[in-house]
Short mmCIF file of C-alpha atoms and ligand atoms in Angstrom, two decimals:
data_model
loop_
_atom_site.label_atom_id
_atom_site.label_comp_id
_atom_site.label_asym_id
_atom_site.label_seq_id
_atom_site.Cartn_x
_atom_site.Cartn_y
_atom_site.Cartn_z
CA MET A 1 130.13 115.12 111.54
CA LYS A 2 128.58 118.02 108.95
CA LYS A 3 125.41 118.47 109.79
CA VAL A 4 122.57 119.38 106.79
CA HIS A 5 120.18 122.47 107.30
CA VAL A 6 116.46 121.24 106.30
CA SER A 7 113.54 123.55 105.78
CA THR A 8 110.06 121.86 105.71
CA THR A 9 106.60 122.70 106.45
CA ILE A 10 104.94 120.23 108.75
CA ASN A 11 101.43 120.22 109.64
CA GLY A 12 100.99 123.71 107.70
CA ASP A 13 104.19 125.33 110.14
CA ASN A 14 107.54 126.20 108.53
CA LYS A 15 110.00 124.25 110.55
CA GLU A 16 113.94 124.22 110.49
CA PHE A 17 116.09 121.09 112.02
CA LEU A 18 119.95 119.92 111.65
CA CYS A 19 120.56 117.13 110.69
CA ASP A 20 122.53 114.02 109.34
CA THR A 21 122.18 112.73 106.44
CA ARG A 22 121.75 109.48 107.39
CA GLU A 23 119.31 110.14 109.74
CA THR A 24 115.23 108.97 108.78
CA LEU A 25 112.93 111.31 108.80
CA LEU A 26 111.43 109.58 111.84
CA ASP A 27 113.94 110.14 113.71
CA ALA A 28 114.22 113.57 112.87
CA LEU A 29 110.21 114.50 113.58
CA ARG A 30 111.35 112.57 117.01
CA ASP A 31 114.27 113.79 117.89
CA HIS A 32 114.79 117.29 116.71
CA LEU A 33 111.26 118.40 116.37
CA ALA A 34 109.47 116.64 119.55
CA LEU A 35 106.94 115.10 117.45
CA THR A 36 107.14 112.00 119.13
CA GLY A 37 103.27 110.75 117.94
CA SER A 38 104.84 108.83 114.95
CA LYS A 39 106.32 105.73 116.62
CA GLU A 40 109.26 103.46 115.73
CA GLY A 41 107.73 99.98 115.56
CA CYS A 42 110.24 98.08 113.56
CA GLY A 43 112.46 100.49 111.40
CA THR A 44 111.91 98.65 108.76
CA GLY A 45 108.97 99.59 106.81
CA ASP A 46 106.96 96.42 108.21
CA CYS A 47 104.59 97.60 110.69
CA GLY A 48 103.63 101.35 109.79
CA ALA A 49 103.60 102.88 113.46
CA CYS A 50 105.95 105.59 111.57
CA SER A 51 103.22 106.43 108.63
CA VAL A 52 103.00 110.27 107.94
CA ILE A 53 101.51 112.08 104.82
CA PHE A 54 104.18 113.19 102.93
CA GLU A 55 103.01 115.34 99.93
CA GLY A 56 99.46 114.02 100.09
CA GLU A 57 100.54 110.21 100.43
CA VAL A 58 100.61 107.84 103.44
CA ILE A 59 104.59 106.81 103.47
CA CYS A 60 107.05 105.28 106.18
CA SER A 61 108.93 108.15 107.85
CA CYS A 62 111.43 105.51 108.80
CA LEU A 63 112.27 104.69 105.12
CA ALA A 64 112.58 108.23 104.34
CA LEU A 65 115.71 110.19 105.09
CA ALA A 66 115.23 113.72 107.30
CA VAL A 67 117.12 115.74 104.04
CA GLU A 68 114.18 114.36 101.54
CA ALA A 69 112.07 116.57 103.67
CA GLU A 70 113.56 119.85 102.00
CA GLY A 71 110.53 121.95 100.67
CA LYS A 72 108.05 119.49 101.06
CA ASN A 73 105.06 119.36 103.04
CA ILE A 74 104.24 116.48 105.81
CA ASP A 75 101.15 115.51 107.75
CA THR A 76 102.00 113.87 110.75
CA ILE A 77 99.29 112.79 113.94
CA GLU A 78 99.98 116.00 115.56
CA GLY A 79 98.08 117.85 113.07
CA MET A 80 95.27 115.53 113.11
CA ALA A 81 92.96 117.10 115.71
CA ASN A 82 91.99 120.67 115.44
CA ASP A 83 92.52 123.07 118.07
CA GLY A 84 91.63 120.23 120.76
CA LYS A 85 88.90 119.06 119.05
CA LEU A 86 89.20 115.40 117.56
CA HIS A 87 89.09 114.10 113.77
CA ILE A 88 86.36 112.01 113.01
CA LEU A 89 88.52 109.23 113.12
CA GLN A 90 90.04 109.42 116.37
CA LYS A 91 86.51 110.15 118.06
CA LYS A 92 85.38 106.74 116.13
CA PHE A 93 88.60 104.93 117.41
CA LEU A 94 87.32 105.66 120.92
CA GLU A 95 83.92 104.92 120.38
CA HIS A 96 84.78 101.38 119.07
CA ALA A 97 87.68 100.81 121.36
CA ALA A 98 89.89 100.49 118.42
CA LEU A 99 93.19 100.75 120.47
CA GLN A 100 94.85 98.97 123.34
CA CYS A 101 98.16 99.95 124.07
CA GLY A 102 97.95 102.62 121.02
CA ILE A 103 101.86 101.95 119.34
CA CYS A 104 100.35 101.49 116.28
CA THR A 105 97.32 103.68 116.42
CA PRO A 106 98.82 107.15 115.02
CA GLY A 107 100.37 105.15 111.87
CA ILE A 108 96.82 103.76 112.04
CA LEU A 109 95.23 107.15 111.96
CA MET A 110 97.55 108.52 109.23
CA ALA A 111 96.97 105.40 106.70
CA SER A 112 92.99 105.80 107.17
CA LYS A 113 92.98 109.36 107.08
CA SER A 114 94.76 109.13 103.85
CA LEU A 115 92.51 106.16 102.46
CA LEU A 116 89.63 108.57 103.57
CA GLN A 117 90.93 111.41 101.25
CA GLN A 118 91.57 109.36 98.26
CA ASN A 119 88.14 107.12 98.87
CA LYS A 120 85.01 108.18 100.66
CA GLU A 121 83.49 104.99 100.69
CA PRO A 122 85.51 102.32 100.62
CA THR A 123 84.30 98.79 101.06
CA LYS A 124 85.49 96.24 104.20
CA GLU A 125 88.12 94.59 102.05
CA GLU A 126 89.51 97.61 100.94
CA VAL A 127 90.03 98.91 104.37
CA ARG A 128 91.61 96.05 105.24
CA PHE A 129 93.79 95.96 102.12
CA TRP A 130 94.62 99.60 102.42
CA LEU A 131 95.89 99.09 106.25
CA ALA A 132 97.64 95.87 105.35
CA GLY A 133 101.13 97.74 105.68
CA ASN A 134 100.10 98.64 109.27
CA LEU A 135 100.63 96.24 112.27
CA CYS A 136 98.60 95.93 115.77
CA ARG A 137 99.32 93.36 118.57
CA CYS A 138 96.46 94.19 120.42
CA THR A 139 93.17 94.71 119.05
CA GLY A 140 92.53 91.86 116.68
CA TYR A 141 91.61 94.25 113.75
CA ASP A 142 87.99 94.18 113.45
CA LYS A 143 87.55 97.07 116.17
CA ILE A 144 90.00 99.32 113.62
CA ILE A 145 88.37 98.28 110.52
CA ASN A 146 84.84 98.98 111.83
CA ALA A 147 86.05 102.31 113.73
CA VAL A 148 87.40 103.41 110.04
CA LEU A 149 84.13 102.24 108.23
CA ASP A 150 81.55 104.13 110.97
CA ALA A 151 84.17 107.60 110.63
CA ALA A 152 83.58 106.96 106.40
CA LYS A 153 79.95 106.87 107.09
CA GLU A 154 79.69 109.87 109.34
CA MET A 155 82.35 111.89 107.29
CA ARG A 156 79.91 110.89 104.15
CA GLU A 157 76.82 112.19 106.03
CA THR A 158 78.50 115.55 107.42
CA VAL A 159 79.29 117.06 104.20
CA MET B 1 127.80 110.77 103.43
CA ARG B 2 127.13 113.40 101.05
CA TYR B 3 123.48 113.72 99.91
CA GLU B 4 122.32 115.50 96.72
CA ALA B 5 119.09 115.80 94.94
CA PRO B 6 119.42 117.36 91.66
CA GLN B 7 116.40 119.27 89.82
CA THR B 8 117.33 117.74 86.03
CA LEU B 9 118.50 114.90 84.65
CA ASN B 10 122.06 116.36 83.30
CA GLN B 11 122.82 117.82 86.65
CA ALA B 12 122.12 114.58 88.05
CA VAL B 13 124.13 112.56 85.54
CA ASN B 14 127.12 115.22 86.19
CA VAL B 15 126.99 114.64 89.80
CA PHE B 16 126.82 110.94 89.94
CA SER B 17 129.45 110.81 86.93
CA GLU B 18 131.73 113.27 88.62
CA PHE B 19 131.55 111.48 92.06
CA ASN B 20 134.73 108.94 92.42
CA GLY B 21 134.02 107.13 95.63
CA LEU B 22 130.83 104.27 96.62
CA LYS B 23 127.97 105.74 95.36
CA ARG B 24 124.16 105.48 94.95
CA ILE B 25 120.90 105.87 93.47
CA LEU B 26 118.23 106.99 96.20
CA ALA B 27 114.76 106.31 94.74
CA GLY B 28 111.91 105.16 96.41
CA GLY B 29 114.27 104.51 99.47
CA THR B 30 112.57 101.20 100.58
CA ASP B 31 115.11 99.04 99.75
CA ILE B 32 118.30 100.93 100.38
CA LEU B 33 117.52 102.61 103.76
CA VAL B 34 117.04 99.00 105.34
CA GLN B 35 120.38 98.50 103.83
CA LEU B 36 121.96 101.84 104.83
CA ARG B 37 120.54 101.13 108.51
CA THR B 38 121.76 97.66 108.84
CA ASP B 39 125.10 99.07 107.57
CA VAL B 40 124.89 96.64 104.69
CA ILE B 41 125.90 99.21 102.35
CA GLN B 42 127.53 102.59 103.23
CA PRO B 43 127.94 105.24 100.58
CA GLU B 44 129.99 108.34 100.04
CA LEU B 45 127.26 109.67 98.09
CA LEU B 46 123.46 109.15 97.83
CA MET B 47 121.58 111.03 95.29
CA ASN B 48 118.03 111.33 95.15
CA ILE B 49 116.09 111.10 91.66
CA LYS B 50 112.69 111.83 93.02
CA ASP B 51 112.92 115.71 92.20
CA ILE B 52 113.53 115.31 88.70
CA GLU B 53 110.40 115.99 87.08
CA GLU B 54 111.44 114.15 83.37
CA LEU B 55 112.01 111.06 85.79
CA GLY B 56 108.47 111.04 87.07
CA LYS B 57 106.51 110.58 83.78
CA ILE B 58 104.79 107.84 82.48
CA GLU B 59 105.04 108.73 78.57
CA LEU B 60 103.35 106.92 75.78
CA PHE B 61 104.80 106.82 72.53
CA ASP B 62 103.48 105.50 68.85
CA ASN B 63 105.28 101.64 69.87
CA PHE B 64 106.85 102.06 73.47
CA TRP B 65 105.85 102.98 77.26
CA LYS B 66 108.10 105.11 78.81
CA ILE B 67 108.56 105.14 82.36
CA GLY B 68 110.44 107.31 84.64
CA ALA B 69 112.80 105.84 86.84
CA GLY B 70 111.36 108.29 89.81
CA VAL B 71 107.83 106.86 89.11
CA SER B 72 106.17 105.13 92.58
CA ALA B 73 104.18 101.82 91.97
CA ALA B 74 100.93 103.94 93.31
CA ASN B 75 101.44 105.83 90.22
CA ILE B 76 101.44 102.90 87.73
CA THR B 77 98.98 101.10 89.13
CA ARG B 78 96.65 103.87 88.85
CA ASN B 79 97.36 104.60 85.01
CA LYS B 80 94.18 102.85 84.06
CA GLU B 81 95.64 103.16 80.07
CA PHE B 82 98.83 101.30 81.05
CA SER B 83 97.30 98.78 83.55
CA LYS B 84 94.92 97.92 80.59
CA GLU B 85 97.14 97.50 78.47
CA TRP B 86 99.75 95.33 80.85
CA PRO B 87 97.45 94.17 83.42
CA GLY B 88 100.62 91.33 84.24
CA ILE B 89 103.21 94.05 84.44
CA THR B 90 100.62 96.01 86.80
CA GLU B 91 99.99 92.93 88.81
CA GLY B 92 103.30 92.55 89.43
CA VAL B 93 104.47 96.14 90.32
CA GLY B 94 100.83 96.25 92.71
CA LEU B 95 102.34 93.61 94.95
CA ILE B 96 105.43 95.64 96.01
CA GLY B 97 104.73 95.66 99.82
CA SER B 98 101.87 97.78 101.52
CA THR B 99 100.14 100.72 100.72
CA GLN B 100 102.84 103.19 102.36
CA ILE B 101 105.44 101.14 100.17
CA GLN B 102 103.47 101.43 97.09
CA ASN B 103 103.47 105.06 97.16
CA ARG B 104 107.20 105.38 97.48
CA ALA B 105 108.79 102.39 95.88
CA THR B 106 109.94 102.52 91.94
CA LEU B 107 109.82 100.01 89.37
CA VAL B 108 113.52 100.51 88.72
CA GLY B 109 114.12 100.58 92.39
CA ASN B 110 112.94 96.89 92.40
CA LEU B 111 114.84 95.75 88.85
CA SER B 112 117.76 97.46 90.05
CA ASN B 113 118.10 96.18 93.67
CA ALA B 114 118.31 92.86 91.36
CA SER B 115 116.78 90.26 94.05
CA PRO B 116 115.98 87.27 92.84
CA ALA B 117 112.21 87.36 94.07
CA ALA B 118 111.79 91.09 92.92
CA ASP B 119 108.12 91.04 91.68
CA GLY B 120 108.26 93.58 89.25
CA VAL B 121 110.72 91.96 87.05
CA PRO B 122 109.16 88.60 85.47
CA ALA B 123 107.06 90.51 83.90
CA LEU B 124 108.88 92.81 82.49
CA VAL B 125 111.55 90.46 80.92
CA ALA B 126 108.23 88.61 79.29
CA ALA B 127 107.31 91.61 77.69
CA ASN B 128 110.66 91.82 76.45
CA ALA B 129 111.23 95.77 78.43
CA MET B 130 114.52 97.59 78.26
CA VAL B 131 115.92 99.46 80.38
CA GLU B 132 117.38 103.01 79.52
CA ILE B 133 121.03 103.70 80.64
CA VAL B 134 122.52 107.57 81.17
CA GLY B 135 125.99 108.34 82.01
CA ARG B 136 129.13 110.36 81.33
CA ASN B 137 128.95 108.91 77.12
CA GLY B 138 125.36 109.59 76.87
CA ASN B 139 122.43 107.04 76.74
CA ARG B 140 122.46 103.52 75.99
CA LYS B 141 119.56 100.62 75.85
CA LEU B 142 119.98 97.17 77.52
CA GLU B 143 117.44 94.14 77.75
CA ILE B 144 116.38 93.61 81.28
CA LEU B 145 118.14 89.99 81.22
CA SER B 146 121.94 91.63 80.49
CA LEU B 147 121.06 94.01 82.82
CA ILE B 148 120.78 91.99 85.76
CA SER B 149 124.05 89.81 86.11
CA GLY B 150 123.70 87.82 89.54
CA PRO B 151 121.63 88.68 92.86
CA GLY B 152 121.95 92.37 94.12
CA LYS B 153 124.32 93.04 90.79
CA LEU B 154 123.73 94.96 87.90
CA ASN B 155 126.05 95.37 84.41
CA MET B 156 126.34 99.22 84.60
CA LYS B 157 129.52 100.86 84.97
CA SER B 158 130.25 103.37 88.10
CA ASP B 159 129.30 106.66 86.27
CA GLU B 160 126.17 105.07 85.15
CA PHE B 161 122.52 104.91 85.97
CA ILE B 162 119.36 103.67 84.95
CA SER B 163 116.73 106.75 84.13
CA HIS B 164 113.49 105.06 82.53
CA ILE B 165 112.42 101.44 81.72
CA LEU B 166 110.72 101.16 77.97
CA ILE B 167 107.94 98.90 77.48
CA PRO B 168 106.80 97.79 73.89
CA ARG B 169 102.97 98.43 73.01
CA GLN B 170 101.21 95.22 73.61
CA ASN B 171 100.46 93.41 69.98
CA LYS B 172 97.13 92.71 68.80
CA ASN B 173 95.51 89.26 70.52
CA SER B 174 97.81 89.11 73.61
CA SER B 175 97.94 89.76 77.09
CA ASP B 176 100.09 89.05 80.05
CA CYS B 177 100.12 88.34 83.64
CA TYR B 178 101.85 87.65 86.57
CA ILE B 179 101.07 85.34 89.96
CA ARG B 180 103.14 84.67 93.08
CA PHE B 181 103.03 82.25 95.69
CA ILE B 182 103.53 83.76 99.53
CA PRO B 183 102.23 81.72 102.71
CA ARG B 184 100.49 85.05 103.56
CA THR B 185 97.65 86.80 101.53
CA GLU B 186 99.74 89.83 101.53
CA MET B 187 103.15 91.85 102.48
CA ASP B 188 105.68 88.91 101.77
CA ILE B 189 108.47 88.08 99.94
CA ALA B 190 107.53 85.63 96.56
CA VAL B 191 108.63 81.75 96.86
CA VAL B 192 108.12 81.37 93.46
CA GLY B 193 107.01 84.09 91.03
CA CYS B 194 106.15 83.49 87.08
CA GLY B 195 105.44 85.84 84.46
CA VAL B 196 103.99 85.21 80.85
CA ASN B 197 103.46 87.33 77.76
CA LEU B 198 101.41 85.41 75.06
CA SER B 199 99.70 86.24 71.81
CA VAL B 200 97.10 84.04 70.10
CA GLU B 201 96.17 83.54 66.71
CA ASN B 202 93.27 81.21 65.21
CA ASN B 203 93.21 79.60 68.62
CA ASN B 204 96.96 78.55 68.23
CA ILE B 205 99.47 80.38 70.32
CA SER B 206 101.51 82.29 68.07
CA ALA B 207 104.46 84.13 70.60
CA VAL B 208 104.73 83.25 74.24
CA LYS B 209 107.52 84.20 76.87
CA VAL B 210 107.29 82.45 80.23
CA VAL B 211 109.59 83.98 83.21
CA LEU B 212 110.04 82.36 86.32
CA GLY B 213 111.28 84.38 89.83
CA ALA B 214 112.81 83.46 92.95
CA VAL B 215 113.93 80.43 91.54
CA GLY B 216 117.76 80.85 90.79
CA PRO B 217 120.33 83.50 91.44
CA LYS B 218 118.20 85.82 88.61
CA VAL B 219 114.98 85.97 86.67
CA ILE B 220 114.75 82.90 84.17
CA PHE B 221 113.39 83.29 81.13
CA SER B 222 112.62 79.38 80.17
CA GLU B 223 112.96 79.13 76.29
CA GLU B 224 112.14 75.85 75.85
CA ALA B 225 108.99 76.17 78.06
CA SER B 226 108.07 79.16 75.59
CA ASN B 227 108.69 76.96 72.36
CA SER B 228 106.85 74.14 73.95
CA LEU B 229 103.69 76.52 73.16
CA LEU B 230 104.56 77.66 70.50
CA GLY B 231 102.06 76.80 67.77
CA ALA B 232 99.90 74.59 70.03
CA SER B 233 96.28 74.88 71.07
CA LEU B 234 95.98 75.80 75.17
CA ASN B 235 94.71 72.10 76.23
CA ALA B 236 95.86 69.46 79.09
CA ASP B 237 98.66 68.19 77.17
CA SER B 238 100.46 71.37 76.42
CA LEU B 239 99.86 72.59 79.66
CA SER B 240 101.24 69.60 81.37
CA LYS B 241 104.34 70.03 78.97
CA LEU B 242 104.98 73.53 79.74
CA GLN B 243 104.35 72.50 83.79
CA GLU B 244 106.91 69.62 83.40
CA ILE B 245 109.75 71.71 81.48
CA CYS B 246 108.80 74.84 84.34
CA GLU B 247 109.38 72.76 86.91
CA ARG B 248 112.80 71.55 85.63
CA ASP B 249 114.13 74.59 84.41
CA ALA B 250 113.73 76.27 87.89
CA LYS B 251 117.13 76.27 89.99
CA PRO B 252 116.11 77.12 93.54
CA ILE B 253 117.75 77.09 96.60
CA ASP B 254 116.72 75.44 100.04
CA ASP B 255 115.39 77.77 102.61
CA LYS B 256 113.08 78.08 105.32
CA ARG B 257 110.65 79.83 102.78
CA GLY B 258 110.54 76.51 100.61
CA THR B 259 112.75 73.91 99.70
CA ILE B 260 113.70 72.96 96.43
CA ASP B 261 111.49 70.17 95.39
CA PHE B 262 108.80 72.59 96.52
CA ARG B 263 110.00 75.84 94.78
CA ARG B 264 110.05 73.08 91.81
CA LYS B 265 106.64 71.86 91.82
CA VAL B 266 105.21 75.41 92.51
CA ALA B 267 107.19 76.89 89.62
CA GLY B 268 105.14 74.27 87.20
CA VAL B 269 101.69 75.39 88.74
CA LEU B 270 102.09 78.72 88.72
CA ALA B 271 103.29 78.85 84.76
CA LYS B 272 100.34 77.03 83.71
CA ARG B 273 98.12 79.16 85.80
CA ALA B 274 99.71 82.66 84.22
CA VAL B 275 99.44 81.10 80.89
CA GLU B 276 95.43 79.79 81.50
CA LYS B 277 95.13 83.46 82.55
CA ALA B 278 96.73 85.30 80.07
CA TYR B 279 94.70 83.14 77.94
CA LYS B 280 91.91 83.91 79.48
CA ARG B 281 92.42 87.68 79.43
CA ILE B 282 92.44 87.56 75.23
CA MET B 283 89.36 85.66 75.06
CA GLU B 284 87.98 88.20 77.42
CA ASP B 285 89.08 90.98 75.01
CA SER B 286 88.18 89.70 71.75
C1 FAD C 301 107.79 96.26 104.13
C2 FAD C 301 108.30 95.90 102.97
C3 FAD C 301 107.77 95.12 102.10
C4 FAD C 301 108.15 94.65 100.65
N1 FAD C 301 107.57 93.87 99.66
C5 FAD C 301 108.07 93.73 99.04
C6 FAD C 301 107.49 92.81 98.11
O1 FAD C 301 106.37 92.31 97.95
N2 FAD C 301 107.76 92.41 96.46
C7 FAD C 301 108.93 92.78 96.11
O2 FAD C 301 109.57 92.97 95.14
N3 FAD C 301 109.64 93.76 96.57
C8 FAD C 301 109.35 94.15 97.76
N4 FAD C 301 109.99 95.15 99.08
C9 FAD C 301 111.52 95.58 98.37
C10 FAD C 301 111.17 97.30 97.55
O3 FAD C 301 110.09 97.75 98.32
C11 FAD C 301 111.21 96.79 96.06
O4 FAD C 301 112.38 96.18 95.88
C12 FAD C 301 110.88 98.40 95.82
O5 FAD C 301 110.69 98.15 94.52
C13 FAD C 301 112.43 99.33 95.99
O6 FAD C 301 112.20 100.49 94.66
P1 FAD C 301 112.85 101.76 95.36
O7 FAD C 301 112.50 103.06 94.54
O8 FAD C 301 112.26 101.95 97.01
O9 FAD C 301 114.27 101.61 95.77
P2 FAD C 301 115.43 102.37 96.13
O10 FAD C 301 115.35 101.60 97.77
O11 FAD C 301 115.40 103.41 96.07
O12 FAD C 301 116.91 101.55 95.37
C14 FAD C 301 116.84 100.20 95.29
C15 FAD C 301 118.54 99.99 94.76
O13 FAD C 301 118.70 100.44 93.72
C16 FAD C 301 119.15 101.19 93.09
N5 FAD C 301 118.49 101.94 92.30
C17 FAD C 301 117.32 102.40 92.42
N6 FAD C 301 117.31 103.13 91.30
C18 FAD C 301 118.30 103.19 90.28
C19 FAD C 301 118.84 103.80 89.04
N7 FAD C 301 117.88 104.65 88.56
N8 FAD C 301 119.21 103.55 88.52
C20 FAD C 301 120.32 102.62 89.33
N9 FAD C 301 119.99 102.46 90.85
C21 FAD C 301 119.14 102.02 91.16
C22 FAD C 301 119.30 101.82 94.37
O14 FAD C 301 120.93 102.44 95.12
C23 FAD C 301 119.57 100.80 95.65
O15 FAD C 301 120.62 100.15 95.58
C24 FAD C 301 109.40 95.46 100.16
C25 FAD C 301 110.26 96.27 100.83
C26 FAD C 301 109.39 96.63 101.94
C27 FAD C 301 110.06 97.65 103.26
S1 FES C 302 108.91 101.52 112.05
FE1 FES C 302 108.30 102.23 110.30
S2 FES C 302 107.24 100.60 109.32
FE2 FES C 302 107.50 100.25 111.15
S1 FES C 303 96.85 98.79 119.91
FE1 FES C 303 98.28 97.85 120.92
S2 FES C 303 99.58 97.59 118.77
FE2 FES C 303 97.76 98.02 118.16
#
């Protein structure tokens, strides 16, 4: 089958790949660009494990086509830590033990990052609603919510 | 599968109308990507309309709102002026999926997927919204009830697609509301939905449209329920009459999400609540 050439920006770097038009963005990230941080939990938009930030908004990469990445800006979990230094959210997830198996974690971190970009001081309820599309089978959510609230607090204090 | 992402509406009309094969529009992709994955459809052409600037806008004209087919649900609910004027349409749009889904899904996609349970549709019908359709022979406008012909089916020719939704300006002393019933608090498909648009004059109802979702092969405009409220004041009598008619007008199916009897009952209750809520909104504004 004829492949399409896609040129895109991922975590600030120019990337190019060849893909089939039916391929999802998630598959392209994982299979063509070796960015396997984004996970496939369901493939149907229900679990959020594949969350990436696409043109500034968090989306499910399993519900976008790889060809849609042409000319766009995408942030994935691989770009979250800076030069080996963890993002405040990542540190707070460790501190609060907000992960166990870790499959949901990259998606939850990306969704939380996008929340804190748009709302510096979310309430507990706002965090819960924002993350309603990110399922976690392990933690019971409380620790995740607390980690996000704590990260928001620290980010407000440090700037 | 051929993929196209035209930059202008003109290009899009040409690409889409000239292609003779199985073709689909890609808006937010939150329905169609799932359908592609499961091979429910295998289009030979998929045309992405999100890069078309003129379809990405919410515009306000003297007597109507114009929402482009590429506008995401999040951009509708974020629009303060629109959501203040049409809180019910905004409620319906805001219920579509999670944050991630909201950032992609479009109202036109919700409508075009033509699921009987689509949350965006009942309040649009109640508001007398129309769609603008583009095709080889120019534009035409169509009422939403005439657009949807059944589950997953639209009355459109093969060269046509929807460019905009047109929503009239809300009248004075009027408001709308959408409520749905789901077994969970978030992320679920409506078992029943109800959209209402209501106008009040001297404490009496002067105009009303009651629309039920998920209780038939397509949305149901209950003319009888609407007429029963016309000229009446809102009281226990008029509300229980409304409830009774909606229970009757609902034509649901039995499935794992709810039995026929349950859905009929819920349709009546939701209609009553939606009317009360729209009424309360009018009183609070005046
Ligand atoms: C996890 C999840 C949760 C969801 N929750 C809800 C919910 O709570 N309530 C609800 O109502 N829906 C829900 N949905 C379904 C879906 O998100 C909505 O129906 C959404 O509005 C579809 O819009 P879209 O832009 O993504 O459509 P797309 O998938 O892009 O398109 C849907 C269909 O419409 C056609 N189409 C799109 N645009 C046009 C156009 N301009 N002209 C002609 N045809 C067009 C497409 O070809 C396709 O057949 C959910 C989906 C997921 C994955
Ligand atoms: S894998 Fe994308 S939402 Fe589950
Ligand atoms: S940590 Fe295992 S699914 Fe969330």
